[in-house]
Amino acid sequence: MKILTSSTRKGELEIVLLRNKKLPKNLTKAEKDTLEIQNYKGEGCCFVETSKKFFVGIESYSYPFPNAIRDALANAVGIIGKLKIKSAFIQVETQQEAKEICEGILLGSYHFETFKTKKNENNLKEIYLGSVKLEQASLESIIKRTQIISHSINQVRELINTPPMIATPKYIADYAQSIAKESGLECKVYDEKFLKSEKMGAFLAVAKASAHQPYLVHLSYKPKVAKGKKLPKIVLVGKGLTYDSGGLSLKPGDFMTTMKSDKSGACAVLGILESVANLGIKAEVHGILGLAENMIGGNAYKPDDILIARNQKSIEVRNTDAEGRLVLADCLSFASDLEPDFLIDLATLTGACVVALGDYSTGIMGYNQKLKEDFSKAAFEAGELSGILPFNPYLRKLFNSEVADLCNIPSSRYGSAISAGMFLGEFVAESLMQKWLHLDIAGPAYVEKAWGVNPFGASGAGIRAVVQFIINQVK
Ligand code: BES
Ligand code: ZN
Ligand code: ZN
């Protein structure tokens, strides 16, 4: 889908936005009659064939909700795409509106169809944006920026949707290398030997029973700046379980399907680095991907094992399905050595987070209240939903073990999104505790139905939110 600008009405059809569901005053008699006969009150879409106008109602929500325009456009483009129409025009009013329209169009037109022999053709190929209030150049720059980020999101969606028989740790590492080459990122791929030399006993244990070797990928982006100028340094860590069978604490069948999406955190980190580089944001950004597969076998790690993590803490394993926190433990310790100004991990960490917040929201956790609130605002600005889940010392105690420093599961199942977050905190350097955020994306990363601008399957959750957060740091 191409988005272009035009100062005059162009294309075969005009998309007319009904802000707050209000119909425009300057309707022709024929338009009024058509809308009347269809009993259209600004709810959803309505096509008036005679004047080639496609009315799109924008919901007015009585509670804060950032996605009314984005969602309406995604829906409209899906409907228009089924008509025999190749091009359309939209009149926009503000920069923010232009951004939301572009996101609705570009994110709403992705579907995972790689393995379908019959693909759903979208006939709509070109959309022209016009504005009486905005300069053409400003519209063009908004379009370009949205294209960059939407490209990263759609690519990440495709990667997450790719079945686990193909998307192995090696496949993701190779993929990261090719994106790094295209976008001018530095990329180091470390194999098992390196993990052993770093004494990453927790990460290594998770990967033991898999036929596929684990990898740790370190991507970095360092823009050139004038001498003496210091850029903020942001380090991102992503959970990259290319499959989570649960290991010996095997998941029941119903819960195992969709676990190809357990690599969503790592894939999001890859997309964020690509976007940050292509947008030329003035920040030093690093991405650490912990890539492994959690499987069963004679060599599998077991409940009762005691692992020694990179930071020397010992961990009693009581459930091999709580594997993400083990991989992240060593990755967070590794990432801490980079001494960032902000350390953010993204992970499909717990089902409990989905129970707490629902499918559509990211759980934000950490020890710094202002940082959590700043992040939540950035996410909202970017069109992602989130909720802050509060840490407390009583939940931290649930990780105490009789035989090791920590246990990999809490002794109570209540509050286990939070206690899992607090477990991760044990592997973040003490000096970084106020600079660290944990994002549990288990809900929004992969949903088995379309919602808003998101198709069935992977959504690319976290990418827009983190990119916006980084932009806000350099403003
Ligand atoms: N990858 C899962 C979490 C998950 C669940 C992600 C549902 C997406 C949707 C994680 O590794 C896991 O299995 N967590 C367990 C932890 C438990 C054993 C303490 C869970 O959430 O049940
Ligand atoms: Zn698991
Ligand atoms: Zn997992």
Short mmCIF file of C-alpha atoms and ligand atoms in Angstrom, two decimals:
data_model
loop_
_atom_site.label_atom_id
_atom_site.label_comp_id
_atom_site.label_asym_id
_atom_site.label_seq_id
_atom_site.Cartn_x
_atom_site.Cartn_y
_atom_site.Cartn_z
CA MET A 1 0.00 0.00 0.00
CA LYS A 2 1.38 3.38 -1.04
CA ILE A 3 0.57 6.60 0.82
CA LEU A 4 1.15 9.80 -1.16
CA THR A 5 0.23 13.44 -0.81
CA SER A 6 -1.95 15.57 -3.03
CA SER A 7 -3.24 19.09 -2.54
CA THR A 8 -6.38 18.33 -4.57
CA ARG A 9 -8.87 15.47 -4.46
CA LYS A 10 -7.30 12.59 -6.38
CA GLY A 11 -8.11 8.91 -6.82
CA GLU A 12 -11.31 7.00 -7.50
CA LEU A 13 -12.89 7.54 -4.10
CA GLU A 14 -12.88 9.99 -1.22
CA ILE A 15 -12.69 8.70 2.33
CA VAL A 16 -14.62 11.16 4.53
CA LEU A 17 -13.87 10.97 8.24
CA LEU A 18 -16.80 11.64 10.54
CA ARG A 19 -15.03 12.93 13.63
CA ASN A 20 -17.13 12.14 16.69
CA LYS A 21 -19.52 10.38 14.33
CA LYS A 22 -20.80 13.76 13.07
CA LEU A 23 -22.01 13.91 9.46
CA PRO A 24 -20.62 16.83 7.41
CA LYS A 25 -22.97 19.75 6.77
CA ASN A 26 -22.29 20.12 3.05
CA LEU A 27 -23.89 16.85 1.90
CA THR A 28 -25.70 16.76 -1.45
CA LYS A 29 -29.34 15.64 -1.59
CA ALA A 30 -28.31 12.34 -3.18
CA GLU A 31 -25.78 11.72 -0.40
CA LYS A 32 -28.30 12.56 2.30
CA ASP A 33 -30.85 10.22 0.72
CA THR A 34 -28.38 7.34 0.45
CA LEU A 35 -27.24 7.71 4.05
CA GLU A 36 -30.85 8.04 5.17
CA ILE A 37 -32.02 4.91 3.39
CA GLN A 38 -29.17 2.91 4.92
CA ASN A 39 -30.05 4.39 8.32
CA TYR A 40 -26.40 5.48 8.69
CA LYS A 41 -25.65 7.42 11.89
CA GLY A 42 -21.85 7.58 11.70
CA GLU A 43 -21.37 4.09 13.09
CA GLY A 44 -18.81 2.09 11.02
CA CYS A 45 -18.55 2.72 7.27
CA CYS A 46 -20.99 3.68 4.53
CA PHE A 47 -20.29 3.95 0.79
CA VAL A 48 -22.19 6.43 -1.37
CA GLU A 49 -21.66 5.07 -4.85
CA THR A 50 -23.00 8.05 -6.83
CA SER A 51 -20.55 10.60 -5.42
CA LYS A 52 -17.78 8.06 -4.75
CA LYS A 53 -17.60 8.98 -1.07
CA PHE A 54 -16.77 6.46 1.60
CA PHE A 55 -17.90 7.69 5.03
CA VAL A 56 -15.93 6.43 8.03
CA GLY A 57 -17.34 7.00 11.50
CA ILE A 58 -14.79 7.74 14.22
CA GLU A 59 -15.97 6.54 17.62
CA SER A 60 -15.96 9.05 20.44
CA TYR A 61 -14.96 7.22 23.58
CA SER A 62 -15.87 8.64 26.94
CA TYR A 63 -12.70 7.23 28.54
CA PRO A 64 -9.12 7.81 27.44
CA PHE A 65 -8.49 5.71 24.37
CA PRO A 66 -5.87 6.52 21.75
CA ASN A 67 -7.00 4.38 18.86
CA ALA A 68 -10.32 5.64 17.50
CA ILE A 69 -8.86 6.91 14.19
CA ARG A 70 -6.29 4.16 13.81
CA ASP A 71 -8.90 1.43 14.30
CA ALA A 72 -11.48 3.07 12.03
CA LEU A 73 -8.95 3.42 9.19
CA ALA A 74 -7.73 -0.16 9.53
CA ASN A 75 -11.33 -1.33 9.30
CA ALA A 76 -12.13 0.98 6.35
CA VAL A 77 -9.09 -0.06 4.32
CA GLY A 78 -10.10 -3.71 4.77
CA ILE A 79 -13.58 -2.99 3.42
CA ILE A 80 -12.46 -0.75 0.53
CA GLY A 81 -9.82 -3.31 -0.42
CA LYS A 82 -12.60 -5.74 -1.32
CA LEU A 83 -14.20 -3.23 -3.73
CA LYS A 84 -12.80 -2.79 -7.22
CA ILE A 85 -11.11 0.45 -6.27
CA LYS A 86 -7.40 1.12 -6.62
CA SER A 87 -6.95 4.62 -5.19
CA ALA A 88 -8.51 6.90 -2.60
CA PHE A 89 -8.13 10.39 -1.12
CA ILE A 90 -8.43 11.58 2.50
CA GLN A 91 -8.51 15.10 3.88
CA VAL A 92 -6.59 15.39 7.17
CA GLU A 93 -6.60 18.14 9.78
CA THR A 94 -3.69 17.76 12.19
CA GLN A 95 -0.24 16.14 12.29
CA GLN A 96 -1.34 13.68 14.97
CA GLU A 97 -4.36 12.74 12.87
CA ALA A 98 -2.15 12.22 9.80
CA LYS A 99 0.09 9.91 11.82
CA GLU A 100 -2.84 7.90 13.14
CA ILE A 101 -4.39 7.60 9.67
CA CYS A 102 -1.12 6.31 8.19
CA GLU A 103 -0.71 3.79 11.02
CA GLY A 104 -4.28 2.56 10.61
CA ILE A 105 -3.72 2.03 6.89
CA LEU A 106 -0.25 0.47 7.02
CA LEU A 107 -0.70 -1.70 10.11
CA GLY A 108 -4.27 -2.63 9.23
CA SER A 109 -3.37 -4.02 5.84
CA TYR A 110 -1.00 -6.76 7.03
CA HIS A 111 -2.19 -10.37 7.13
CA PHE A 112 -0.14 -13.53 7.59
CA GLU A 113 -0.77 -15.33 4.30
CA THR A 114 2.63 -16.78 3.41
CA PHE A 115 1.37 -20.35 3.69
CA LYS A 116 -2.00 -19.83 1.99
CA THR A 117 -2.20 -20.93 -1.63
CA LYS A 118 -5.05 -18.46 -2.22
CA LYS A 119 -4.18 -14.99 -0.94
CA ASN A 120 -6.73 -12.29 -0.17
CA GLU A 121 -6.05 -9.58 -2.74
CA ASN A 122 -6.39 -5.99 -1.49
CA ASN A 123 -7.30 -3.96 -4.57
CA LEU A 124 -6.60 -0.64 -2.91
CA LYS A 125 -3.02 0.32 -3.83
CA GLU A 126 -2.72 4.09 -3.36
CA ILE A 127 -4.04 6.51 -0.76
CA TYR A 128 -3.54 10.27 -1.16
CA LEU A 129 -3.47 12.51 1.90
CA GLY A 130 -4.41 16.14 1.46
CA SER A 131 -4.72 19.00 3.92
CA VAL A 132 -5.72 22.62 3.86
CA LYS A 133 -4.02 23.24 7.19
CA LEU A 134 -0.74 21.33 6.89
CA GLU A 135 2.25 21.88 4.62
CA GLN A 136 2.87 19.18 2.04
CA ALA A 137 6.41 18.71 3.38
CA SER A 138 5.18 18.11 6.90
CA LEU A 139 2.68 15.53 5.64
CA GLU A 140 5.43 13.82 3.64
CA SER A 141 7.70 13.59 6.65
CA ILE A 142 4.90 12.08 8.78
CA ILE A 143 4.20 9.52 6.04
CA LYS A 144 7.87 8.60 5.78
CA ARG A 145 8.29 8.13 9.53
CA THR A 146 5.15 6.03 9.79
CA GLN A 147 6.26 3.93 6.86
CA ILE A 148 9.56 3.17 8.59
CA ILE A 149 7.98 2.03 11.83
CA SER A 150 5.09 0.17 10.19
CA HIS A 151 7.55 -1.68 7.96
CA SER A 152 9.45 -2.83 11.07
CA ILE A 153 6.22 -3.88 12.79
CA ASN A 154 4.89 -5.84 9.81
CA GLN A 155 8.21 -7.56 9.34
CA VAL A 156 8.33 -8.51 13.02
CA ARG A 157 4.73 -9.80 12.81
CA GLU A 158 5.76 -12.01 9.91
CA LEU A 159 8.78 -13.31 11.82
CA ILE A 160 6.73 -14.12 14.94
CA ASN A 161 4.03 -15.80 12.82
CA THR A 162 6.64 -17.96 11.07
CA PRO A 163 6.23 -21.54 12.35
CA PRO A 164 8.75 -22.88 14.87
CA MET A 165 9.99 -25.57 12.48
CA ILE A 166 11.46 -22.71 10.42
CA ALA A 167 12.00 -19.90 12.91
CA THR A 168 14.69 -21.56 15.07
CA PRO A 169 17.19 -19.60 17.17
CA LYS A 170 19.69 -19.79 14.29
CA TYR A 171 17.07 -18.50 11.84
CA ILE A 172 16.31 -15.48 14.05
CA ALA A 173 20.02 -14.78 14.56
CA ASP A 174 20.60 -14.91 10.76
CA TYR A 175 17.56 -12.68 10.26
CA ALA A 176 18.92 -10.18 12.78
CA GLN A 177 22.22 -10.16 10.91
CA SER A 178 20.55 -9.40 7.60
CA ILE A 179 18.47 -6.57 9.08
CA ALA A 180 21.59 -5.19 10.74
CA LYS A 181 23.37 -5.14 7.39
CA GLU A 182 20.48 -3.33 5.67
CA SER A 183 20.04 -0.74 8.43
CA GLY A 184 23.67 -0.14 9.33
CA LEU A 185 23.55 -1.74 12.78
CA GLU A 186 26.40 -3.55 14.41
CA CYS A 187 25.48 -7.20 15.08
CA LYS A 188 27.32 -9.82 17.08
CA VAL A 189 25.99 -13.38 17.16
CA TYR A 190 27.23 -15.50 20.06
CA ASP A 191 26.79 -19.27 20.16
CA GLU A 192 26.78 -21.83 22.97
CA LYS A 193 30.55 -21.63 23.44
CA PHE A 194 30.27 -17.97 24.34
CA LEU A 195 27.34 -18.62 26.71
CA LYS A 196 29.51 -21.21 28.47
CA SER A 197 32.45 -18.83 28.70
CA GLU A 198 30.13 -16.21 30.23
CA LYS A 199 28.88 -18.86 32.71
CA MET A 200 25.26 -18.33 31.68
CA GLY A 201 24.09 -21.43 33.53
CA ALA A 202 20.40 -20.47 33.58
CA PHE A 203 20.14 -19.64 29.86
CA LEU A 204 22.09 -22.78 28.87
CA ALA A 205 19.89 -25.08 30.98
CA VAL A 206 16.71 -24.00 29.19
CA ALA A 207 18.21 -24.76 25.77
CA LYS A 208 19.72 -28.14 26.71
CA ALA A 209 17.09 -30.53 25.32
CA SER A 210 16.56 -28.75 22.03
CA ALA A 211 17.96 -30.00 18.73
CA HIS A 212 18.61 -26.33 17.97
CA GLN A 213 21.49 -24.44 19.56
CA PRO A 214 20.82 -21.29 21.58
CA TYR A 215 22.18 -17.90 20.49
CA LEU A 216 22.65 -14.55 22.09
CA VAL A 217 22.49 -11.68 19.62
CA HIS A 218 23.87 -8.24 20.47
CA LEU A 219 22.71 -5.49 18.10
CA SER A 220 23.90 -1.93 18.49
CA TYR A 221 23.17 1.44 17.00
CA LYS A 222 25.51 4.36 17.64
CA PRO A 223 24.71 7.45 15.59
CA LYS A 224 27.53 9.84 14.82
CA VAL A 225 27.51 13.00 16.92
CA ALA A 226 29.71 16.00 17.49
CA LYS A 227 32.65 15.32 19.80
CA GLY A 228 31.90 15.73 23.47
CA LYS A 229 28.16 15.30 23.06
CA LYS A 230 26.80 12.44 25.13
CA LEU A 231 23.84 10.44 23.83
CA PRO A 232 21.41 8.63 26.13
CA LYS A 233 22.20 4.92 26.18
CA ILE A 234 19.26 2.53 26.07
CA VAL A 235 19.67 -1.22 26.35
CA LEU A 236 16.79 -3.50 25.36
CA VAL A 237 16.55 -7.18 26.21
CA GLY A 238 14.11 -9.56 24.49
CA LYS A 239 12.85 -13.03 25.43
CA GLY A 240 13.34 -15.16 22.33
CA LEU A 241 11.89 -18.62 23.00
CA THR A 242 11.36 -19.86 19.45
CA TYR A 243 9.18 -22.52 21.03
CA ASP A 244 7.98 -23.06 24.58
CA SER A 245 6.69 -26.60 25.03
CA GLY A 246 7.02 -26.11 28.79
CA GLY A 247 9.93 -28.56 28.91
CA LEU A 248 9.54 -31.54 31.29
CA SER A 249 6.82 -29.55 33.10
CA LEU A 250 5.08 -30.02 29.77
CA LYS A 251 2.24 -27.70 28.77
CA PRO A 252 -1.13 -29.32 28.10
CA GLY A 253 -1.99 -29.34 24.37
CA ASP A 254 -4.37 -26.39 24.48
CA PHE A 255 -1.78 -24.18 26.12
CA MET A 256 1.08 -25.24 23.88
CA THR A 257 -0.42 -23.95 20.65
CA THR A 258 0.56 -20.32 19.97
CA MET A 259 3.87 -20.82 21.81
CA LYS A 260 5.73 -19.99 18.58
CA SER A 261 4.92 -16.48 19.79
CA ASP A 262 7.18 -16.85 22.83
CA LYS A 263 9.90 -15.17 20.76
CA SER A 264 7.86 -11.95 20.49
CA GLY A 265 10.03 -9.94 22.91
CA ALA A 266 13.24 -10.66 21.00
CA CYS A 267 11.58 -10.01 17.64
CA ALA A 268 10.18 -6.69 18.93
CA VAL A 269 13.67 -5.64 20.07
CA LEU A 270 14.95 -6.39 16.57
CA GLY A 271 12.17 -4.25 15.04
CA ILE A 272 12.85 -1.39 17.48
CA LEU A 273 16.54 -1.31 16.55
CA GLU A 274 15.71 -1.32 12.86
CA SER A 275 13.25 1.57 13.29
CA VAL A 276 15.54 3.60 15.53
CA ALA A 277 18.33 3.31 12.95
CA ASN A 278 16.11 4.11 9.97
CA LEU A 279 14.60 7.10 11.79
CA GLY A 280 18.08 8.30 12.72
CA ILE A 281 17.12 8.89 16.36
CA LYS A 282 19.92 10.49 18.35
CA ALA A 283 20.34 7.81 21.00
CA GLU A 284 22.73 4.92 21.48
CA VAL A 285 20.55 1.81 21.47
CA HIS A 286 21.53 -1.80 22.11
CA GLY A 287 19.41 -4.93 21.67
CA ILE A 288 20.14 -8.22 23.41
CA LEU A 289 18.16 -11.20 22.09
CA GLY A 290 18.11 -14.39 24.18
CA LEU A 291 17.27 -17.11 21.64
CA ALA A 292 16.51 -20.69 22.69
CA GLU A 293 13.93 -23.46 22.42
CA ASN A 294 12.36 -25.08 25.51
CA MET A 295 11.94 -28.79 24.74
CA ILE A 296 11.88 -32.22 26.37
CA GLY A 297 14.38 -35.08 26.10
CA GLY A 298 16.87 -37.21 27.99
CA ASN A 299 19.17 -34.25 28.30
CA ALA A 300 16.50 -31.79 29.45
CA TYR A 301 16.91 -29.60 32.55
CA LYS A 302 14.64 -30.79 35.32
CA PRO A 303 12.57 -29.69 38.26
CA ASP A 304 15.02 -30.14 41.23
CA ASP A 305 18.03 -28.97 39.24
CA ILE A 306 19.96 -26.08 40.78
CA LEU A 307 21.40 -23.64 38.24
CA ILE A 308 24.10 -21.00 38.70
CA ALA A 309 23.30 -17.83 36.80
CA ARG A 310 25.87 -15.47 35.25
CA ASN A 311 25.72 -13.17 38.30
CA GLN A 312 26.53 -16.20 40.52
CA LYS A 313 23.07 -16.47 42.11
CA SER A 314 21.82 -20.05 42.44
CA ILE A 315 18.31 -20.95 41.21
CA GLU A 316 16.28 -23.97 42.24
CA VAL A 317 14.18 -25.19 39.30
CA ARG A 318 10.72 -26.30 40.35
CA ASN A 319 9.00 -25.82 37.02
CA THR A 320 10.71 -25.93 33.63
CA ASP A 321 7.87 -23.91 32.10
CA ALA A 322 9.07 -20.82 33.97
CA GLU A 323 11.96 -20.71 31.48
CA GLY A 324 11.74 -17.16 30.15
CA ARG A 325 12.95 -15.69 33.43
CA LEU A 326 15.96 -18.05 33.35
CA VAL A 327 17.01 -16.94 29.87
CA LEU A 328 16.37 -13.30 30.77
CA ALA A 329 18.26 -13.61 34.09
CA ASP A 330 21.52 -14.13 32.22
CA CYS A 331 20.68 -11.66 29.47
CA LEU A 332 19.85 -8.93 32.02
CA SER A 333 23.12 -9.57 33.83
CA PHE A 334 24.98 -9.34 30.48
CA ALA A 335 23.04 -6.17 29.54
CA SER A 336 23.80 -4.56 32.93
CA ASP A 337 27.51 -4.58 32.04
CA LEU A 338 26.77 -2.07 29.26
CA GLU A 339 25.89 0.47 31.99
CA PRO A 340 22.83 1.97 30.28
CA ASP A 341 20.77 5.02 31.22
CA PHE A 342 17.68 2.87 30.65
CA LEU A 343 17.40 -0.92 30.69
CA ILE A 344 14.14 -2.31 29.31
CA ASP A 345 13.20 -5.96 28.85
CA LEU A 346 10.32 -7.19 26.70
CA ALA A 347 8.95 -10.67 27.29
CA THR A 348 5.91 -12.89 26.87
CA LEU A 349 6.63 -13.84 30.46
CA THR A 350 3.44 -14.91 32.23
CA GLY A 351 -0.10 -16.06 31.56
CA ALA A 352 -0.89 -14.28 34.84
CA CYS A 353 -0.27 -10.90 33.18
CA VAL A 354 -2.97 -11.74 30.62
CA VAL A 355 -5.32 -12.71 33.46
CA ALA A 356 -4.59 -9.39 35.19
CA LEU A 357 -4.84 -6.96 32.25
CA GLY A 358 -6.58 -8.84 29.46
CA ASP A 359 -5.30 -9.69 26.00
CA TYR A 360 -4.65 -6.16 24.80
CA SER A 361 -2.44 -4.49 27.39
CA THR A 362 1.24 -4.68 28.28
CA GLY A 363 2.16 -5.03 31.95
CA ILE A 364 4.66 -2.37 33.01
CA MET A 365 6.82 -3.19 36.04
CA GLY A 366 9.88 -1.85 37.82
CA TYR A 367 11.12 0.03 40.88
CA ASN A 368 10.90 3.59 39.51
CA GLN A 369 7.38 5.03 39.59
CA LYS A 370 8.14 8.04 37.36
CA LEU A 371 9.84 5.86 34.77
CA LYS A 372 6.83 3.52 34.69
CA GLU A 373 4.46 6.45 34.25
CA ASP A 374 6.63 8.04 31.54
CA PHE A 375 6.64 4.75 29.69
CA SER A 376 2.91 4.29 30.03
CA LYS A 377 2.35 7.79 28.57
CA ALA A 378 4.69 7.08 25.65
CA ALA A 379 2.86 3.82 24.94
CA PHE A 380 -0.50 5.60 24.96
CA GLU A 381 0.82 8.34 22.65
CA ALA A 382 1.96 5.63 20.25
CA GLY A 383 -1.37 3.78 20.35
CA GLU A 384 -0.45 0.89 22.67
CA LEU A 385 -2.38 -0.01 25.81
CA SER A 386 -0.70 -0.79 29.11
CA GLY A 387 -1.18 -1.07 32.84
CA ILE A 388 1.28 -0.63 35.68
CA LEU A 389 1.54 -3.64 38.01
CA PRO A 390 3.05 -2.68 41.39
CA PHE A 391 5.95 -4.54 42.99
CA ASN A 392 5.92 -5.22 46.75
CA PRO A 393 8.34 -6.97 49.12
CA TYR A 394 5.81 -9.61 50.20
CA LEU A 395 5.55 -10.96 46.67
CA ARG A 396 9.36 -10.92 46.40
CA LYS A 397 9.53 -13.33 49.37
CA LEU A 398 7.56 -15.94 47.45
CA PHE A 399 10.77 -16.72 45.55
CA ASN A 400 12.71 -17.82 48.59
CA SER A 401 14.11 -21.34 48.26
CA GLU A 402 15.19 -23.81 50.97
CA VAL A 403 18.06 -25.08 48.85
CA ALA A 404 19.22 -22.17 46.66
CA ASP A 405 19.25 -18.34 46.58
CA LEU A 406 16.03 -18.24 44.59
CA CYS A 407 13.36 -20.54 43.24
CA ASN A 408 12.21 -20.16 39.62
CA ILE A 409 8.51 -20.22 40.57
CA PRO A 410 6.74 -18.42 43.41
CA SER A 411 5.15 -20.36 46.28
CA SER A 412 1.75 -18.79 45.53
CA ARG A 413 0.05 -18.48 42.18
CA TYR A 414 -1.49 -15.14 43.07
CA GLY A 415 0.26 -12.06 41.72
CA SER A 416 2.59 -14.14 39.64
CA ALA A 417 3.02 -11.58 36.84
CA ILE A 418 4.48 -9.28 39.48
CA SER A 419 6.54 -11.90 41.26
CA ALA A 420 8.01 -13.00 37.90
CA GLY A 421 8.98 -9.37 37.28
CA MET A 422 10.60 -9.20 40.71
CA PHE A 423 12.52 -12.40 39.96
CA LEU A 424 14.04 -10.66 36.92
CA GLY A 425 15.06 -7.74 39.13
CA GLU A 426 17.41 -10.09 40.99
CA PHE A 427 19.62 -10.20 37.90
CA VAL A 428 19.71 -6.49 37.12
CA ALA A 429 22.79 -4.74 38.55
CA GLU A 430 21.98 -2.98 41.84
CA SER A 431 23.11 0.38 40.37
CA LEU A 432 20.53 0.07 37.56
CA MET A 433 17.46 -0.76 39.63
CA GLN A 434 15.96 2.75 39.18
CA LYS A 435 16.70 2.66 35.43
CA TRP A 436 15.07 -0.69 34.68
CA LEU A 437 11.64 -1.48 33.25
CA HIS A 438 10.09 -4.89 32.68
CA LEU A 439 7.39 -5.15 30.01
CA ASP A 440 5.25 -8.29 30.05
CA ILE A 441 3.74 -8.51 26.55
CA ALA A 442 2.22 -12.01 26.96
CA GLY A 443 -1.27 -10.58 26.26
CA PRO A 444 -0.95 -8.25 23.27
CA ALA A 445 1.97 -9.95 21.47
CA TYR A 446 -0.21 -12.64 19.94
CA VAL A 447 -4.00 -12.72 19.90
CA GLU A 448 -6.04 -15.31 18.01
CA LYS A 449 -8.46 -12.76 16.61
CA ALA A 450 -8.12 -9.43 14.83
CA TRP A 451 -8.34 -6.33 17.05
CA GLY A 452 -7.92 -2.66 16.13
CA VAL A 453 -4.99 -2.30 13.72
CA ASN A 454 -3.87 -5.83 14.52
CA PRO A 455 -4.59 -8.93 12.47
CA PHE A 456 -5.06 -12.48 13.78
CA GLY A 457 -1.74 -13.59 15.32
CA ALA A 458 1.33 -11.51 16.00
CA SER A 459 0.84 -7.77 16.59
CA GLY A 460 4.37 -6.42 17.01
CA ALA A 461 3.45 -5.23 20.52
CA GLY A 462 6.05 -3.06 22.22
CA ILE A 463 7.64 -1.62 19.09
CA ARG A 464 5.65 1.61 18.82
CA ALA A 465 5.68 2.13 22.59
CA VAL A 466 9.44 1.71 23.02
CA VAL A 467 10.32 3.77 19.92
CA GLN A 468 8.12 6.59 21.26
CA PHE A 469 9.73 6.28 24.70
CA ILE A 470 13.19 6.59 23.12
CA ILE A 471 12.08 9.60 21.04
CA ASN A 472 10.79 11.26 24.22
CA GLN A 473 14.23 10.83 25.85
CA VAL A 474 16.01 12.77 23.10
CA LYS A 475 13.42 15.56 22.74
N1 BES B 1 5.64 -18.31 27.71
C1 BES B 1 4.90 -18.55 28.89
C2 BES B 1 3.96 -17.40 29.25
C3 BES B 1 2.79 -17.15 28.31
C4 BES B 1 1.56 -17.69 28.57
C5 BES B 1 2.93 -16.33 27.20
C6 BES B 1 0.48 -17.43 27.74
C7 BES B 1 1.86 -16.09 26.36
C8 BES B 1 0.64 -16.62 26.63
C9 BES B 1 5.86 -18.73 30.07
O1 BES B 1 7.08 -19.30 29.78
C10 BES B 1 5.16 -19.65 31.04
O2 BES B 1 4.92 -20.75 30.69
N2 BES B 1 4.88 -19.13 32.23
C11 BES B 1 4.18 -19.86 33.22
C12 BES B 1 4.86 -19.57 34.54
C13 BES B 1 4.49 -20.52 35.64
C14 BES B 1 5.05 -21.89 35.38
C15 BES B 1 5.03 -19.96 36.95
C16 BES B 1 2.71 -19.41 33.27
O3 BES B 1 2.44 -18.23 32.98
O4 BES B 1 1.86 -20.25 33.52
ZN ZN B 2 7.06 -21.42 29.76
ZN ZN B 3 7.77 -18.95 27.81
#
